[in-house]
PDB file of C-alpha atoms in Angstrom:
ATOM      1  CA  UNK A   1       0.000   0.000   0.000  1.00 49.00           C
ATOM      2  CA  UNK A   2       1.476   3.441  -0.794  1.00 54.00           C
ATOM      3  CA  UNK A   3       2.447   5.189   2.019  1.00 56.00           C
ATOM      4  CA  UNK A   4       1.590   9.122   2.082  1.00 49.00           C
ATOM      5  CA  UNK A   5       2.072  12.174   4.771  1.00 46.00           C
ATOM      6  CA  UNK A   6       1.967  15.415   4.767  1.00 43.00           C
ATOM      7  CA  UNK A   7       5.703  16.246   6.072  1.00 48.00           C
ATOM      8  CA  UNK A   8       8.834  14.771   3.920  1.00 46.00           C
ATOM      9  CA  UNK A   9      10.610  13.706   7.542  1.00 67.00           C
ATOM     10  CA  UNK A  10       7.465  11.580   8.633  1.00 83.00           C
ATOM     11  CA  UNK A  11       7.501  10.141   5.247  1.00 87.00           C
ATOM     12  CA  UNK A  12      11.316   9.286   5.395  1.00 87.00           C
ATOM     13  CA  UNK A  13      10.325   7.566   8.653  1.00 90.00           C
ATOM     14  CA  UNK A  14       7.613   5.612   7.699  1.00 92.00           C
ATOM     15  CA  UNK A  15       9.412   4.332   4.330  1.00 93.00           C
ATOM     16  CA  UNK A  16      12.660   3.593   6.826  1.00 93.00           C
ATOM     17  CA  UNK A  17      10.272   1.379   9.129  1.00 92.00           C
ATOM     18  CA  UNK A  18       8.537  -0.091   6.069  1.00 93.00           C
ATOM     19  CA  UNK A  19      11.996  -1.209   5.394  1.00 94.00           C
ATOM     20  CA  UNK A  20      13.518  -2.820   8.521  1.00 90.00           C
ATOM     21  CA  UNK A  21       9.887  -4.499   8.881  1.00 89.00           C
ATOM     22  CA  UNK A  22      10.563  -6.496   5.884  1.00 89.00           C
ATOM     23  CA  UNK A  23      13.876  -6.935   7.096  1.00 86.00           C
ATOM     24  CA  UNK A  24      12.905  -8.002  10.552  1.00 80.00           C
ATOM     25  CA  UNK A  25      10.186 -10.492   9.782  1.00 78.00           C
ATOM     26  CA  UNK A  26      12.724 -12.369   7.622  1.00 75.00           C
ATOM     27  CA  UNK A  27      11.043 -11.632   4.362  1.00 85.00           C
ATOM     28  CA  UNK A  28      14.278 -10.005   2.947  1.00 87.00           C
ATOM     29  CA  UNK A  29      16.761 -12.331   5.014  1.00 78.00           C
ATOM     30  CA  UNK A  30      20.343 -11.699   5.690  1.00 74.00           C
ATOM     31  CA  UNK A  31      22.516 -11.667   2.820  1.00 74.00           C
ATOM     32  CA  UNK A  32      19.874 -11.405   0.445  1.00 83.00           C
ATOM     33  CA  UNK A  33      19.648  -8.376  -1.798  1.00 90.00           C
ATOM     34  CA  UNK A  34      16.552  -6.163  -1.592  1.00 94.00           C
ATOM     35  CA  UNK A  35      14.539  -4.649  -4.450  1.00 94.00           C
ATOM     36  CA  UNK A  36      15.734  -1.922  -6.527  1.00 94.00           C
ATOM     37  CA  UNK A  37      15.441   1.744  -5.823  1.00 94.00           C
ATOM     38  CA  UNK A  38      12.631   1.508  -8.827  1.00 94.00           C
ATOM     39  CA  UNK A  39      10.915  -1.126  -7.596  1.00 95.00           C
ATOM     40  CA  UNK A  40      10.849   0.161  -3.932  1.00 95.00           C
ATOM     41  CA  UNK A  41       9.273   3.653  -5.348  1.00 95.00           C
ATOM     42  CA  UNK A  42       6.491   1.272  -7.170  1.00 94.00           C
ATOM     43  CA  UNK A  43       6.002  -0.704  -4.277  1.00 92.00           C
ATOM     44  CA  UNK A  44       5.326   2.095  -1.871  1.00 93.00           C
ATOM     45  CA  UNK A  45       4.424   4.888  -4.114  1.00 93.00           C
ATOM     46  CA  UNK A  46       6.905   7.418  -2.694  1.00 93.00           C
ATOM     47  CA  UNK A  47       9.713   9.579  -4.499  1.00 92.00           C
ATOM     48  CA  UNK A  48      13.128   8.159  -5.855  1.00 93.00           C
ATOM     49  CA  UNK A  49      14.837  10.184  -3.058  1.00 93.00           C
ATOM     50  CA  UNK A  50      12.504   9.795  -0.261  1.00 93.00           C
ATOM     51  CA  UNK A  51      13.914   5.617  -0.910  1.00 94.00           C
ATOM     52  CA  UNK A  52      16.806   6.228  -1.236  1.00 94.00           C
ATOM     53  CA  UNK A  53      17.288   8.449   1.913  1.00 93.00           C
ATOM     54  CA  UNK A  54      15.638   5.323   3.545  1.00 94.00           C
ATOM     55  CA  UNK A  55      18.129   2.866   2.169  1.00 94.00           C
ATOM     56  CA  UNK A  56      21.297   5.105   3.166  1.00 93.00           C
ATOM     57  CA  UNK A  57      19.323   5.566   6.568  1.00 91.00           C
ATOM     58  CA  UNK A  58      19.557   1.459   7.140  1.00 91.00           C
ATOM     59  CA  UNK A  59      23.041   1.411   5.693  1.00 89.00           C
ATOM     60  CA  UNK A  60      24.148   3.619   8.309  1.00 85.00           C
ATOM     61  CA  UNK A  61      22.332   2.051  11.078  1.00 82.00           C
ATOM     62  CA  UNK A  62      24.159  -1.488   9.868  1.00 80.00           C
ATOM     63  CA  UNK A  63      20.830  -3.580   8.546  1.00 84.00           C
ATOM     64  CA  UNK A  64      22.060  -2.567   4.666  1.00 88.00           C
ATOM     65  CA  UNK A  65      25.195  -2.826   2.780  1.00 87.00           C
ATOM     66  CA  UNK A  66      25.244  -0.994  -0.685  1.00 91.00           C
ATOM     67  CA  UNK A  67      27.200  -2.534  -3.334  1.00 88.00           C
ATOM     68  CA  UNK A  68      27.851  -0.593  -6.184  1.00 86.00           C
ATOM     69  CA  UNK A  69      27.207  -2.132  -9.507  1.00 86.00           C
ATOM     70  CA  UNK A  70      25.811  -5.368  -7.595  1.00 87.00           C
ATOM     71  CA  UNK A  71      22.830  -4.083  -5.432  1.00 91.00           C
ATOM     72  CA  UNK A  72      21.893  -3.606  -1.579  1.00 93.00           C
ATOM     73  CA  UNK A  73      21.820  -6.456   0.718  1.00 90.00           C
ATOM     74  CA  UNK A  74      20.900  -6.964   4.374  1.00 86.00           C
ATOM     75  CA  UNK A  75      24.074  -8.201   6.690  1.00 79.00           C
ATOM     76  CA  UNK A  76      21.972  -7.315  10.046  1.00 79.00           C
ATOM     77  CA  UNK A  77      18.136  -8.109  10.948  1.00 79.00           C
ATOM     78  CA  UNK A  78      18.170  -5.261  13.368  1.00 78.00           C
ATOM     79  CA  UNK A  79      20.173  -1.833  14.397  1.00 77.00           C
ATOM     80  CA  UNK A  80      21.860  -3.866  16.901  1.00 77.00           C
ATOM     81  CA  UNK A  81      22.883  -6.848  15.468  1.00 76.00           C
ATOM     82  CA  UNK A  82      24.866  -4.558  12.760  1.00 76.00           C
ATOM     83  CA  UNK A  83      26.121  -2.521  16.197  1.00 77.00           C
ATOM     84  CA  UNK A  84      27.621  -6.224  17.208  1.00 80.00           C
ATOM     85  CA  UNK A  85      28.686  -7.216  13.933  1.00 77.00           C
ATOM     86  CA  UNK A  86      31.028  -4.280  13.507  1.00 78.00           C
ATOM     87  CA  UNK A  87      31.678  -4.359  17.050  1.00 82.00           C
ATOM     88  CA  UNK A  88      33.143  -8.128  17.179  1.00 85.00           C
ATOM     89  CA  UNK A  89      34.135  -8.289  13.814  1.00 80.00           C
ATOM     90  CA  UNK A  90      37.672  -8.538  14.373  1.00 84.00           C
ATOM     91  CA  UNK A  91      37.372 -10.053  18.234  1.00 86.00           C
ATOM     92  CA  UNK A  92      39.416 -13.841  18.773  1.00 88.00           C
ATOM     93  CA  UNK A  93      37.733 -15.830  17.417  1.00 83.00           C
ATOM     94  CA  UNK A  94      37.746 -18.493  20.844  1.00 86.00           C
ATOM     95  CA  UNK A  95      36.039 -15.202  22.506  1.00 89.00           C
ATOM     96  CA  UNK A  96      33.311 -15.445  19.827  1.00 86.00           C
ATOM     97  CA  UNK A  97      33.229 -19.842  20.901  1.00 85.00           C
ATOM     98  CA  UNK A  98      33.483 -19.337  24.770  1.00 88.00           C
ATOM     99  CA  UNK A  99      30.577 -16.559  24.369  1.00 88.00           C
ATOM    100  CA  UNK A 100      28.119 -18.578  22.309  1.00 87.00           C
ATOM    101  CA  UNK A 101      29.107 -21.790  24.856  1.00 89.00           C
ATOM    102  CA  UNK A 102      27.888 -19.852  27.686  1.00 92.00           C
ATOM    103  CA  UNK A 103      24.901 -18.636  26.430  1.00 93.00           C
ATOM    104  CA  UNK A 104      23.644 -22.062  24.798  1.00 93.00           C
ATOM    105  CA  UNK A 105      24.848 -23.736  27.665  1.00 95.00           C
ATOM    106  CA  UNK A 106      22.441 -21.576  29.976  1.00 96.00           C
ATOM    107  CA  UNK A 107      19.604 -21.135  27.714  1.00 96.00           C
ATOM    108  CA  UNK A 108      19.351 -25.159  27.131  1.00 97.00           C
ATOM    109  CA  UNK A 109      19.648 -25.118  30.463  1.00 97.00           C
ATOM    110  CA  UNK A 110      15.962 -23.347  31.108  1.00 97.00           C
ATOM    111  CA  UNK A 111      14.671 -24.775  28.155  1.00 97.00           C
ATOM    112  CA  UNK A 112      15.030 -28.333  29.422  1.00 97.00           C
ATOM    113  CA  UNK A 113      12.883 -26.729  32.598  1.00 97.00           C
ATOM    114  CA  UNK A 114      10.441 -24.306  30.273  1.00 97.00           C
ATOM    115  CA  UNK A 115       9.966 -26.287  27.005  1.00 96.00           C
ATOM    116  CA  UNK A 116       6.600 -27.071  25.507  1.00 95.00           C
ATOM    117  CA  UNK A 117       5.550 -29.999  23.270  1.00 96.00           C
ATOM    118  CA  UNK A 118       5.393 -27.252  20.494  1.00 93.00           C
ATOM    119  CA  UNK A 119       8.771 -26.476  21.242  1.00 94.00           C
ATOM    120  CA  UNK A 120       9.973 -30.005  20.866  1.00 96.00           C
ATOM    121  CA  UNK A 121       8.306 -30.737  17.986  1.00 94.00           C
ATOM    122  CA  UNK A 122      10.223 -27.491  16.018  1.00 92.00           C
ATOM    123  CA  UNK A 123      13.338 -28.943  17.880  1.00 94.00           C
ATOM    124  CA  UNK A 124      12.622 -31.898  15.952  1.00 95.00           C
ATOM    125  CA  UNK A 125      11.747 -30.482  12.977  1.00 93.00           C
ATOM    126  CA  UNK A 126      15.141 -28.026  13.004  1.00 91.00           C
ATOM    127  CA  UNK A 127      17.402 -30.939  13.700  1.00 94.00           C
ATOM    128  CA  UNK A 128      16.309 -33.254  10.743  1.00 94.00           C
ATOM    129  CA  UNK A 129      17.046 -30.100   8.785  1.00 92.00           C
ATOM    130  CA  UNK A 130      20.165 -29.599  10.031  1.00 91.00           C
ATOM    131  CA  UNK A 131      21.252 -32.985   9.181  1.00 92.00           C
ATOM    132  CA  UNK A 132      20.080 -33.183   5.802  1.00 92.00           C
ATOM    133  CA  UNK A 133      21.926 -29.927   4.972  1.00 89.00           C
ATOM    134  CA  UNK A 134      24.853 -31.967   6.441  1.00 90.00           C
ATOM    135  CA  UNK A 135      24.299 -34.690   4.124  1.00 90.00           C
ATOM    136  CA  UNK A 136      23.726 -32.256   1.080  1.00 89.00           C
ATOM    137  CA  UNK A 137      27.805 -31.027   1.805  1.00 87.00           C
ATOM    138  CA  UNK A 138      26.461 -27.776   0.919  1.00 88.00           C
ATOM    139  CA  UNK A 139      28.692 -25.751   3.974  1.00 86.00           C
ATOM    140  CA  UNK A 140      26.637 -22.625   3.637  1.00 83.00           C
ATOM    141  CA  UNK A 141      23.424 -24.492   4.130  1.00 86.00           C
ATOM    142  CA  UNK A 142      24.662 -26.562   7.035  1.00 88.00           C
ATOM    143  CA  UNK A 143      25.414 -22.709   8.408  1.00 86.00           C
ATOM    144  CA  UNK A 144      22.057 -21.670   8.050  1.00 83.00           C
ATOM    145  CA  UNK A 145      20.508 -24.925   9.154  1.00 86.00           C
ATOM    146  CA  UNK A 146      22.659 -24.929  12.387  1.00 89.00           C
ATOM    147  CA  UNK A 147      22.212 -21.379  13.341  1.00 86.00           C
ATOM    148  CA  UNK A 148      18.089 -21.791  12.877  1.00 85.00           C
ATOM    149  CA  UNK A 149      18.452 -25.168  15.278  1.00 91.00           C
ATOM    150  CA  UNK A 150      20.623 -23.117  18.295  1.00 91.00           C
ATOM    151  CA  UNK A 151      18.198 -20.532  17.814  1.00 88.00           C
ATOM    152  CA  UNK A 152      15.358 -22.586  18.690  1.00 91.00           C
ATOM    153  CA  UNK A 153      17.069 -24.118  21.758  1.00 94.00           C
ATOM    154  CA  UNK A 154      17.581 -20.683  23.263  1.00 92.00           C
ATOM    155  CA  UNK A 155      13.971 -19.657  22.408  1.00 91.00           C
ATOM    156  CA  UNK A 156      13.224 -23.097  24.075  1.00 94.00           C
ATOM    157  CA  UNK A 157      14.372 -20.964  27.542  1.00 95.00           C
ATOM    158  CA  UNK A 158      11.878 -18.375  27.060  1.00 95.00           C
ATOM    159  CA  UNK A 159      13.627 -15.954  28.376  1.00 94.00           C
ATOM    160  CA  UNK A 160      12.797 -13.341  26.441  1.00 88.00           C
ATOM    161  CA  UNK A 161      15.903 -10.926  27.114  1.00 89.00           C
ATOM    162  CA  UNK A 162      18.091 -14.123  26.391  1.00 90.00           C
ATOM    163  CA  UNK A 163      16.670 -14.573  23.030  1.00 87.00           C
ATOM    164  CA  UNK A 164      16.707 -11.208  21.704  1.00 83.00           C
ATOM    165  CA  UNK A 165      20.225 -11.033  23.052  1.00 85.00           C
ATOM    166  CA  UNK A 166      21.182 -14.091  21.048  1.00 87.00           C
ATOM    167  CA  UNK A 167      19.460 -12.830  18.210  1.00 82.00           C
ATOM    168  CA  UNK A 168      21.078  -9.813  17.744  1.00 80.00           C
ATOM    169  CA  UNK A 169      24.637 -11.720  18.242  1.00 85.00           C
ATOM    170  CA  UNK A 170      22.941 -14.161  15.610  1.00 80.00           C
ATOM    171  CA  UNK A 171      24.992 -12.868  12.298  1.00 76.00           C
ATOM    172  CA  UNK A 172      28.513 -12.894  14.581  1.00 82.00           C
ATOM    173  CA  UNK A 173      27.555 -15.790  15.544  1.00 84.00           C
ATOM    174  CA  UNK A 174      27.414 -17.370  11.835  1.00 81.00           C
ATOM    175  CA  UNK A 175      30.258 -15.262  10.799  1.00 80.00           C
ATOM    176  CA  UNK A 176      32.588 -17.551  13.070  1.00 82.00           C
ATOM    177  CA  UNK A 177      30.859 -20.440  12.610  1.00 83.00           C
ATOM    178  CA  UNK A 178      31.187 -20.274   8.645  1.00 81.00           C
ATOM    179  CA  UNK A 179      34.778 -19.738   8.917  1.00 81.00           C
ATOM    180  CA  UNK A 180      35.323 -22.280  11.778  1.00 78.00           C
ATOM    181  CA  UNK A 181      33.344 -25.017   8.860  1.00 80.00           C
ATOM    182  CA  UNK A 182      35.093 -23.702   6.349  1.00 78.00           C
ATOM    183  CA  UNK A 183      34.069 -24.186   2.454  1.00 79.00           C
ATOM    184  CA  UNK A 184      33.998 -27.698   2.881  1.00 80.00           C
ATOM    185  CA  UNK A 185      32.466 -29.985   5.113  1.00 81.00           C
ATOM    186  CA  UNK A 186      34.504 -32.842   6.647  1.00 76.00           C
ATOM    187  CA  UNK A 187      33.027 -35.820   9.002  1.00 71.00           C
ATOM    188  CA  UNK A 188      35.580 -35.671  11.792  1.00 67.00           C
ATOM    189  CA  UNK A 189      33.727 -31.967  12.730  1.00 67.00           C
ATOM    190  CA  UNK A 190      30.259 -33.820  12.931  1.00 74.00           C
ATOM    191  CA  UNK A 191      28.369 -33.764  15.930  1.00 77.00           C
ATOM    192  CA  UNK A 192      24.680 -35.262  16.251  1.00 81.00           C
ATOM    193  CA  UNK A 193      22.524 -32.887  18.124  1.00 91.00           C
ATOM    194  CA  UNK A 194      20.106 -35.426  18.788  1.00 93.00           C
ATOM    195  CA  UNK A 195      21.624 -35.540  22.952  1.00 93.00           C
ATOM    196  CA  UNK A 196      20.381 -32.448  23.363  1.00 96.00           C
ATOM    197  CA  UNK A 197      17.169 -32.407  22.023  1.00 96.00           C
ATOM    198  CA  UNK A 198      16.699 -35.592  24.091  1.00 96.00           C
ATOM    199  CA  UNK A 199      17.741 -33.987  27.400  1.00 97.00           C
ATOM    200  CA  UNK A 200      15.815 -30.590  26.911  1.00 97.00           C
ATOM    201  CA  UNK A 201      12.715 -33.378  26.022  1.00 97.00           C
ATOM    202  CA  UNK A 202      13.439 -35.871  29.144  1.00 97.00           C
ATOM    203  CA  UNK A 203      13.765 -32.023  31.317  1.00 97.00           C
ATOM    204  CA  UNK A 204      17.142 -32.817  32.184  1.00 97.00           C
ATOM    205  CA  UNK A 205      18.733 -29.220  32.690  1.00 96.00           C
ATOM    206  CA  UNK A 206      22.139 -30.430  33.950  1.00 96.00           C
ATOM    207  CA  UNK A 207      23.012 -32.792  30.641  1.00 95.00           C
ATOM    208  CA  UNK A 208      21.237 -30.386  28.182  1.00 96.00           C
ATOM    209  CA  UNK A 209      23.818 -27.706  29.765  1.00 95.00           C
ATOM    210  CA  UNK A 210      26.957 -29.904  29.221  1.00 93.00           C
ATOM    211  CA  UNK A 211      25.754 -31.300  25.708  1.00 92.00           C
ATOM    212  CA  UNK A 212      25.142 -27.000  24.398  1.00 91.00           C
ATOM    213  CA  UNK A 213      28.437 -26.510  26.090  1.00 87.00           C
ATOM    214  CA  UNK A 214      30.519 -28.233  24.189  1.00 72.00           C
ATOM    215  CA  UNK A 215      29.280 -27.956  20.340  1.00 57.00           C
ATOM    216  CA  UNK A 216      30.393 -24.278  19.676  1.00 49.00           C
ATOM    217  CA  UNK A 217      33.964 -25.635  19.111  1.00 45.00           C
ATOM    218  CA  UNK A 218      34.794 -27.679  15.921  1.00 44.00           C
ATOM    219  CA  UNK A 219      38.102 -30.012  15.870  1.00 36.00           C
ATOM    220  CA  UNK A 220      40.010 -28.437  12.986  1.00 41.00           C
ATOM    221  CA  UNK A 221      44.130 -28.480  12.754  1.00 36.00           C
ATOM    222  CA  UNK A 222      44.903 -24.488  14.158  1.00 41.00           C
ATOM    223  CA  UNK A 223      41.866 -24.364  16.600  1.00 44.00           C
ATOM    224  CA  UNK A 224      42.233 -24.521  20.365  1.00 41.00           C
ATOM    225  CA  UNK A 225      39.460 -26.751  20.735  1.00 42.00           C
ATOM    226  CA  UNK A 226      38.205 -27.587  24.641  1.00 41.00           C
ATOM    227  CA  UNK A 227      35.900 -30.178  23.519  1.00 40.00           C
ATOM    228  CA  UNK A 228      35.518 -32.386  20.638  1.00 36.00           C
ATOM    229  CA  UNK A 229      32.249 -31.248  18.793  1.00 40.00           C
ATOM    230  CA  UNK A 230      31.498 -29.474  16.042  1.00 45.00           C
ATOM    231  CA  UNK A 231      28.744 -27.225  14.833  1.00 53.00           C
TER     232      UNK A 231
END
């Protein structure tokens, strides 16, 4: 639906939250690119410069990265998670591992204590993904799958501040893991998930813990790795 208002500032505003909506509810997902300045102006029926101011506007804030000659795509899903992307893009790399470890490791903790059936059954659902992305060898799809399947274990805690907080670290979060994987998957970094799924089910808070604990650090040659898992 066009979007129309009397003052060119309240316009720029609505077109810039028009924007991170799509953005936000994953209908333009991270690292895809976004519709072109013409089609934007079709779509909501506002001038060439009143998108464009939008697009720079998201840029800034981190949720857009403008290419030239290629396009704009989204890196962040929120102003915060491109805050933390910049922020940690150049932290150690076992910083990145030990932070995710603690925060799975306490979120599977609650969500062996919260969880629903309807949480369980997208548990199950995630982790079949997961490994058929495995099986596919596709490394960038195994990312993806992965990253969807953690996220579901700490929104398994519901703890709300938790999972927005995990959330916003989400695209750091892939960032290590897809270099950690590398462009090619190999079977000595496999690790089932299936554990943990069965010890947030059976409400066993202390082993779903140690099993989330452990995963965020994969066995390749160069890696200080605490624990033998992967993924």
């Amino acid at each position: 639906m066009p979007l129309t208002s009397p003052r060119r500032s309240a316009l720029s505003e609505q077109v810039i939250s028009a924007l991170r909506a799509q953005i936000s509810s994953g209908e333009w997902p991270v690292g895809s690119r976004i519709p072109t300045e013409p089609e934007l102006v079709e779509q909501l029926g506002v001038a060439r410069n009143t998108v464009r101011e939008a697009v720079r506007a998201l840029a800034h804030n981190g949720l857009l990265d403008i290419r030239q000659g290629s396009g704009t795509y989204v890196v962040a899903t929120s102003e915060l998670a491109g805050v933390m992307q910049r922020r940690f893009a150049d932290a150690d790399p076992r910083h990145i591992a030990e932070l995710r470890s603690t925060l799975e490791s306490s979120a599977a903790q609650l969500a062996a204590e919260r969880r629903t059936e309807r949480d369980l059954k997208q548990l199950d659902a995630l982790l079949v993904r997961r490994e058929q992305a495995w099986e596919s060898g596709d490394a960038e799809a195994f990312v993806a799958a992965d990253a969807t399947f953690h996220m579901a274990v700490v929104a398994a805690s519901h703890n709300d501040v938790m999972t927005a907080m995990y959330a916003d670290l989400g695209e750091v979060l892939r960032d290590w893991l897809r270099e950690d994987v590398g462009e090619k998957l190999s079977a000595e970094n496999h690790m089932d998930h299936a554990g943990l799924v069965d010890a947030i089910r059976d409400g066993d808070a202390e082993g779903a813990a140690t099993q989330a604990a452990g995963y965020p650090f994969l066995c390749r040659p160069g890696r200080l790795s605490p624990s033998p898992s992967g993924g």
